[in-house]
């Protein structure tokens, strides 16, 4: 039998005459090559090479496009599987990570009836997620509803999502992730009544349909119970795992008139819970429709932004106080989304951290900033922001190394900016990685100083090259408290031999105060706003 790795080396998918659809996909989601069965399964034209599934929306059944997009949306280093029923056929997609750059998708098609139908809720046998019904079965169940809108006894849908589940997969492995899902299913089956139905949707999402109960009381009580129950620690492969779940709920005839919208509305409520009430629950309301769909659209668009080259870097000068010379630039990302103008990193970086997209975005930022900086005079530094999430995959050093090698930039010219949050969350591991990075000659600055816990511990436990005083203190310089903090940080920096830089300097007054108190560098609109790369030569000449 041909194995995935053989196919990768041979890469001659068009010649593989199998009933199984095969597609070799790169990490931007483009099809490198496909076999004839793949084209046939999705009724695609032959010239799909170098296209993404998203680009084939017009040519393909939208449900199929969505399915394929979801299927390739897995994480690195895994074999994942997704199943869907389209046109009475059950399609199962297996994704195999071949290497850093390529994945192989294998799609099998079976008549729907051959697909084993799990019976509904069998708490008696050991329940795993496989014993639960799936989304399409639950939809069918609801569609058969006989409306009775007379009283408060009406169906309610609870949509349950585990918070930061991807992180469990990344840190403990997929085997533990699967175990955790199984245990979650068990806990859910324990809280339901006999006529309720539990379903497992893709990934970490579960749904409960309450049928004959008094609403909204039953649904909110159940949501509170589940939130509490899933906060209790799990023992997964001998390790204690703490997670939480967010829950969205929608009630038929109270929150929606149609049975078909019940799942959708509960999902919108879940979306809201994940963003605004993590670890708790939210009930559907009309206004969610707008905000959640905007947020969701942003998330979907963010996934494509790298591929569509919608990111750019702006650069803000860092100036030495005593001679007002530019000594470096901080790279600041901008997302220019077609039709939406420029989206602030404050809006999309947290989203990219949630979806883990930040790994690829952060890598792109490092590569681009180093490449750009290599064209500047050698005495000019480049500072790059690094998100705490980027430390989770333990390969930041390799990514930095690769960016330096590709650009030819001297490591001494690169400075990474990290925030205290990183050190609070995962001190030992993050410090280990940072120390490794230091050995390459790259320096590390502590960003937004004063906004977090600002423990002296961090300053003495790591040789930071720079403390960046957060702009909120500079902006509030008229208050005693801010002035005291600024003075203290500058003094502390000089005692520890760490340079201090004040951010957000907008006025001469602020400049003078900082200069008088021995701050070494500043950054802010007083000198320049962040500018596109083209404007740098004019600034440094
Ligand atoms: P930050 O690292 O604290 O960056 C400084 C922010 O202050 C920038 O906002 C900058 O445009 C703004 N700023 C600079 N001077 C002044 C001033 O004089 N007055 C005022 N009012 N603002 C000033 P920006 O570019 O919107 O970035 C916001 C945050 O997004 C950054 O805060 C950083 O945390 C994050 N960010 C930006 N680029 C990246 C990136 O490539 N990777 C990561 N992980 N985060 C990034
Ligand atoms: Ca920064
Ligand atoms: Ca900052």
Coordinates of N, CA and C in Angstrom, one line a residue, residues 391-517:
X391 N 5.7 31.3 22.7 CA 6.6 30.5 23.5 C 6.1 29.1 23.7
X392 N 4.8 28.9 23.4 CA 4.2 27.6 23.7 C 4.6 26.5 22.8
X393 N 5.1 26.7 21.6 CA 5.4 25.6 20.8 C 6.9 25.3 20.9
X394 N 7.6 26.0 21.8 CA 9.0 25.7 22.0 C 10.0 25.7 20.8
X395 N 9.6 26.5 19.8 CA 10.5 26.5 18.7 C 10.9 28.0 18.3
X396 N 10.7 28.9 19.3 CA 10.9 30.3 18.9 C 12.4 30.5 18.6
X397 N 13.3 29.8 19.2 CA 14.7 30.0 19.0 C 15.0 29.7 17.5
X398 N 14.4 28.6 17.0 CA 14.6 28.2 15.6 C 14.1 29.2 14.7
X399 N 12.9 29.7 15.0 CA 12.3 30.7 14.2 C 13.1 32.0 14.1
X400 N 13.6 32.4 15.2 CA 14.5 33.6 15.3 C 15.8 33.4 14.5
X401 N 16.3 32.2 14.7 CA 17.6 31.8 14.0 C 17.3 31.8 12.5
X402 N 16.2 31.3 12.0 CA 15.9 31.2 10.6 C 15.8 32.6 10.0
X403 N 15.1 33.5 10.8 CA 14.8 34.9 10.3 C 16.2 35.6 10.1
X404 N 17.1 35.4 11.1 CA 18.4 36.0 11.0 C 19.2 35.5 9.8
X405 N 19.2 34.2 9.7 CA 19.9 33.5 8.6 C 19.4 34.0 7.3
X406 N 18.1 34.0 7.1 CA 17.6 34.4 5.8 C 17.8 35.8 5.4
X407 N 17.9 36.7 6.5 CA 18.1 38.1 6.2 C 19.5 38.5 6.2
X408 N 20.4 37.8 6.9 CA 21.8 38.1 7.0 C 21.9 39.2 8.1
X409 N 20.9 39.5 8.9 CA 21.0 40.5 9.9 C 21.8 40.0 11.1
X410 N 22.7 40.9 11.6 CA 23.5 40.5 12.8 C 22.6 40.3 14.0
X411 N 22.7 39.2 14.7 CA 21.8 39.0 15.9 C 21.8 40.2 16.9
X412 N 23.0 40.8 17.0 CA 23.1 42.0 17.9 C 22.2 43.1 17.6
X413 N 21.7 43.1 16.4 CA 20.8 44.2 16.0 C 19.3 43.9 16.2
X414 N 19.0 42.7 16.7 CA 17.6 42.3 16.9 C 17.3 42.3 18.4
X415 N 16.2 42.9 18.8 CA 15.7 42.9 20.1 C 14.3 42.4 20.1
X416 N 14.0 41.4 21.0 CA 12.6 40.9 21.1 C 11.9 41.6 22.3
X417 N 10.7 42.1 22.1 CA 9.9 42.7 23.2 C 8.9 41.7 23.7
X418 N 9.1 41.5 25.0 CA 8.1 40.6 25.7 C 7.4 41.3 26.8
X419 N 6.3 40.8 27.2 CA 5.6 41.4 28.3 C 5.6 40.6 29.6
X420 N 5.3 41.2 30.7 CA 5.4 40.5 32.0 C 4.5 39.3 32.0
X421 N 3.4 39.4 31.3 CA 2.4 38.3 31.3 C 3.0 37.0 31.0
X422 N 4.0 37.0 30.1 CA 4.7 35.8 29.7 C 5.3 35.1 30.9
X423 N 6.0 36.0 31.7 CA 6.8 35.5 32.8 C 5.9 35.0 34.0
X424 N 4.7 35.6 34.1 CA 3.8 35.3 35.1 C 3.2 33.9 34.8
X425 N 2.8 33.7 33.6 CA 2.2 32.4 33.2 C 3.1 31.2 33.3
X426 N 4.3 31.4 32.7 CA 5.1 30.2 32.5 C 6.5 30.5 32.7
X427 N 6.8 31.0 33.9 CA 8.1 31.6 34.1 C 9.3 30.7 33.7
X428 N 9.4 29.5 34.2 CA 10.6 28.7 34.0 C 10.8 28.4 32.6
X429 N 9.8 27.9 31.9 CA 10.0 27.5 30.5 C 10.3 28.7 29.6
X430 N 9.6 29.8 29.8 CA 9.8 31.0 29.0 C 11.2 31.5 29.2
X431 N 11.7 31.5 30.5 CA 13.0 32.0 30.8 C 14.1 31.1 30.1
X432 N 13.8 29.8 30.1 CA 14.8 28.9 29.5 C 14.9 29.2 28.0
X433 N 13.7 29.4 27.4 CA 13.8 29.7 25.9 C 14.5 31.1 25.7
X434 N 14.2 32.0 26.5 CA 14.8 33.4 26.3 C 16.3 33.3 26.5
X435 N 16.7 32.5 27.5 CA 18.2 32.4 27.7 C 18.9 31.7 26.5
X436 N 18.2 30.8 25.9 CA 18.7 30.1 24.7 C 18.9 31.2 23.6
X437 N 17.9 32.0 23.5 CA 17.9 33.1 22.5 C 19.0 34.1 22.7
X438 N 19.2 34.4 24.0 CA 20.3 35.3 24.3 C 21.7 34.8 23.8
X439 N 21.8 33.5 23.9 CA 23.1 32.9 23.5 C 23.5 33.2 22.1
X440 N 22.4 33.5 21.3 CA 22.7 33.8 19.9 C 23.1 35.2 19.7
X441 N 23.0 36.1 20.8 CA 23.4 37.5 20.6 C 22.2 38.4 20.5
X442 N 21.0 37.8 20.4 CA 19.8 38.7 20.3 C 19.5 39.2 21.7
X443 N 18.9 40.4 21.8 CA 18.6 40.9 23.2 C 17.1 40.9 23.4
X444 N 16.7 41.1 24.7 CA 15.3 41.0 25.1 C 14.9 42.2 25.9
X445 N 13.8 42.9 25.5 CA 13.4 44.0 26.3 C 12.1 43.7 27.0
X446 N 11.8 44.3 28.1 CA 10.6 44.1 28.9 C 9.6 45.2 28.5
X447 N 8.6 44.9 27.8 CA 7.6 45.8 27.3 C 6.5 46.2 28.3
X448 N 5.9 47.3 28.1 CA 4.7 47.7 28.9 C 4.9 47.7 30.4
X449 N 6.2 48.0 30.8 CA 6.5 47.9 32.2 C 5.6 48.8 33.1
X450 N 5.1 48.2 34.2 CA 4.3 48.9 35.1 C 2.8 48.6 35.0
X451 N 2.5 47.9 33.9 CA 1.0 47.6 33.8 C 0.7 46.3 34.4
X452 N 1.6 45.4 34.5 CA 1.3 44.1 35.1 C 1.7 44.0 36.5
X453 N 2.3 43.0 36.9 CA 2.7 42.8 38.3 C 4.0 43.5 38.6
X454 N 4.8 43.8 37.6 CA 6.1 44.5 37.7 C 6.9 44.0 38.9
X455 N 7.0 42.7 39.0 CA 7.8 42.2 40.1 C 9.2 42.4 39.8
X456 N 10.0 42.8 40.9 CA 11.4 43.0 40.7 C 12.1 41.6 40.4
X457 N 11.4 40.6 40.8 CA 11.8 39.2 40.5 C 12.2 39.1 39.0
X458 N 11.3 39.6 38.2 CA 11.6 39.4 36.7 C 12.8 40.1 36.3
X459 N 13.0 41.3 36.9 CA 14.2 42.1 36.4 C 15.5 41.5 36.9
X460 N 15.4 40.8 38.0 CA 16.7 40.2 38.5 C 16.9 38.8 38.0
X461 N 15.8 38.2 37.5 CA 16.0 36.8 37.1 C 16.4 36.7 35.6
X462 N 16.5 37.8 34.9 CA 16.8 37.7 33.5 C 17.5 39.0 33.0
X463 N 18.6 38.8 32.2 CA 19.4 40.0 31.8 C 18.7 40.8 30.7
X464 N 17.6 41.5 31.0 CA 16.9 42.3 30.0 C 17.8 43.5 29.5
X465 N 17.7 43.8 28.2 CA 18.6 44.9 27.7 C 17.9 46.2 27.9
X466 N 16.5 46.2 28.1 CA 15.8 47.4 28.2 C 14.5 47.2 28.9
X467 N 14.1 48.3 29.7 CA 12.8 48.3 30.3 C 12.0 49.4 29.5
X468 N 10.8 49.0 29.0 CA 10.0 50.0 28.3 C 8.9 50.4 29.2
X469 N 9.0 51.7 29.7 CA 8.0 52.2 30.6 C 6.7 52.5 29.8
X470 N 5.6 51.9 30.3 CA 4.4 51.9 29.6 C 3.9 53.3 29.3
X471 N 3.2 53.5 28.2 CA 2.8 54.9 27.8 C 1.8 55.5 28.7
X472 N 1.0 54.6 29.4 CA 0.0 55.1 30.3 C 0.6 56.0 31.4
X473 N 1.9 55.7 31.9 CA 2.5 56.5 32.9 C 3.0 57.8 32.3
X474 N 3.4 57.8 31.1 CA 3.9 59.0 30.4 C 2.7 59.9 30.2
X475 N 1.6 59.3 29.8 CA 0.4 60.2 29.6 C -0.2 60.8 30.9
X476 N 0.1 60.1 32.0 CA -0.4 60.6 33.3 C 0.7 61.3 34.1
X477 N 1.6 61.8 33.4 CA 2.8 62.3 34.1 C 2.5 63.5 35.0
X478 N 1.3 64.1 34.8 CA 0.9 65.2 35.7 C 0.5 64.7 37.1
X479 N 0.3 63.3 37.2 CA -0.1 62.8 38.6 C 1.2 62.4 39.3
X480 N 1.2 62.6 40.6 CA 2.3 62.3 41.5 C 2.7 60.8 41.3
X481 N 1.6 60.0 41.3 CA 1.8 58.5 41.3 C 2.7 58.1 40.0
X482 N 2.3 58.7 38.9 CA 3.0 58.3 37.6 C 4.4 58.8 37.7
X483 N 4.6 60.1 38.2 CA 5.9 60.6 38.2 C 6.8 59.8 39.1
X484 N 6.2 59.4 40.2 CA 7.0 58.5 41.2 C 7.4 57.2 40.5
X485 N 6.5 56.6 39.8 CA 6.8 55.3 39.2 C 7.9 55.5 38.1
X486 N 7.7 56.5 37.3 CA 8.7 56.8 36.2 C 10.1 56.9 36.8
X487 N 10.2 57.8 37.9 CA 11.5 58.0 38.5 C 12.1 56.7 39.1
X488 N 11.2 56.0 39.7 CA 11.6 54.7 40.4 C 12.1 53.7 39.3
X489 N 11.4 53.6 38.2 CA 11.8 52.6 37.2 C 13.2 53.1 36.6
X490 N 13.3 54.4 36.3 CA 14.6 54.8 35.8 C 15.7 54.5 36.7
X491 N 15.5 54.8 38.0 CA 16.5 54.6 39.0 C 16.9 53.1 39.1
X492 N 15.8 52.3 39.1 CA 15.9 50.8 39.2 C 16.8 50.3 38.0
X493 N 16.4 50.8 36.8 CA 17.1 50.4 35.6 C 18.6 50.8 35.7
X494 N 18.9 52.0 36.2 CA 20.3 52.3 36.2 C 21.0 51.5 37.3
X495 N 20.3 51.2 38.4 CA 21.0 50.3 39.4 C 21.3 49.0 38.9
X496 N 20.4 48.4 38.1 CA 20.6 47.1 37.5 C 21.4 47.1 36.2
X497 N 21.7 48.3 35.7 CA 22.4 48.3 34.5 C 21.5 48.0 33.3
X498 N 20.2 48.3 33.4 CA 19.3 48.1 32.3 C 18.8 49.5 31.8
X499 N 18.9 49.6 30.4 CA 18.5 50.8 29.8 C 17.0 51.0 30.0
X500 N 16.5 52.3 30.1 CA 15.1 52.6 30.2 C 14.6 53.4 29.0
X501 N 13.5 53.0 28.4 CA 12.9 53.7 27.3 C 11.5 54.0 27.7
X502 N 11.1 55.3 27.5 CA 9.7 55.7 27.8 C 8.9 55.7 26.5
X503 N 7.7 55.1 26.5 CA 6.9 55.0 25.4 C 5.8 56.1 25.3
X504 N 5.3 56.4 24.2 CA 4.1 57.3 24.1 C 4.4 58.7 24.4
X505 N 5.7 59.2 24.1 CA 6.0 60.6 24.4 C 5.5 61.5 23.4
X506 N 4.6 62.4 23.8 CA 3.9 63.2 22.8 C 4.2 64.7 22.9
X507 N 4.7 65.1 24.1 CA 5.0 66.6 24.3 C 6.4 66.9 24.7
X508 N 6.8 68.1 24.5 CA 8.2 68.5 24.9 C 8.3 68.4 26.4
X509 N 7.2 68.7 27.1 CA 7.2 68.7 28.5 C 7.5 67.3 29.1
X510 N 6.9 66.3 28.4 CA 7.2 64.9 28.8 C 8.6 64.6 28.5
X511 N 9.1 65.0 27.4 CA 10.5 64.8 27.0 C 11.4 65.4 28.0
X512 N 11.2 66.6 28.4 CA 12.1 67.3 29.4 C 12.1 66.6 30.7
X513 N 10.9 66.2 31.2 CA 10.9 65.5 32.5 C 11.7 64.2 32.4
X514 N 11.5 63.5 31.4 CA 12.2 62.2 31.2 C 13.7 62.4 31.1
X515 N 14.1 63.4 30.4 CA 15.5 63.7 30.2 C 16.1 64.1 31.5
X516 N 15.4 65.0 32.3 CA 15.9 65.4 33.6 C 16.2 64.2 34.5
X517 N 15.3 63.2 34.4 CA 15.4 62.1 35.4 C 16.2 60.9 34.9

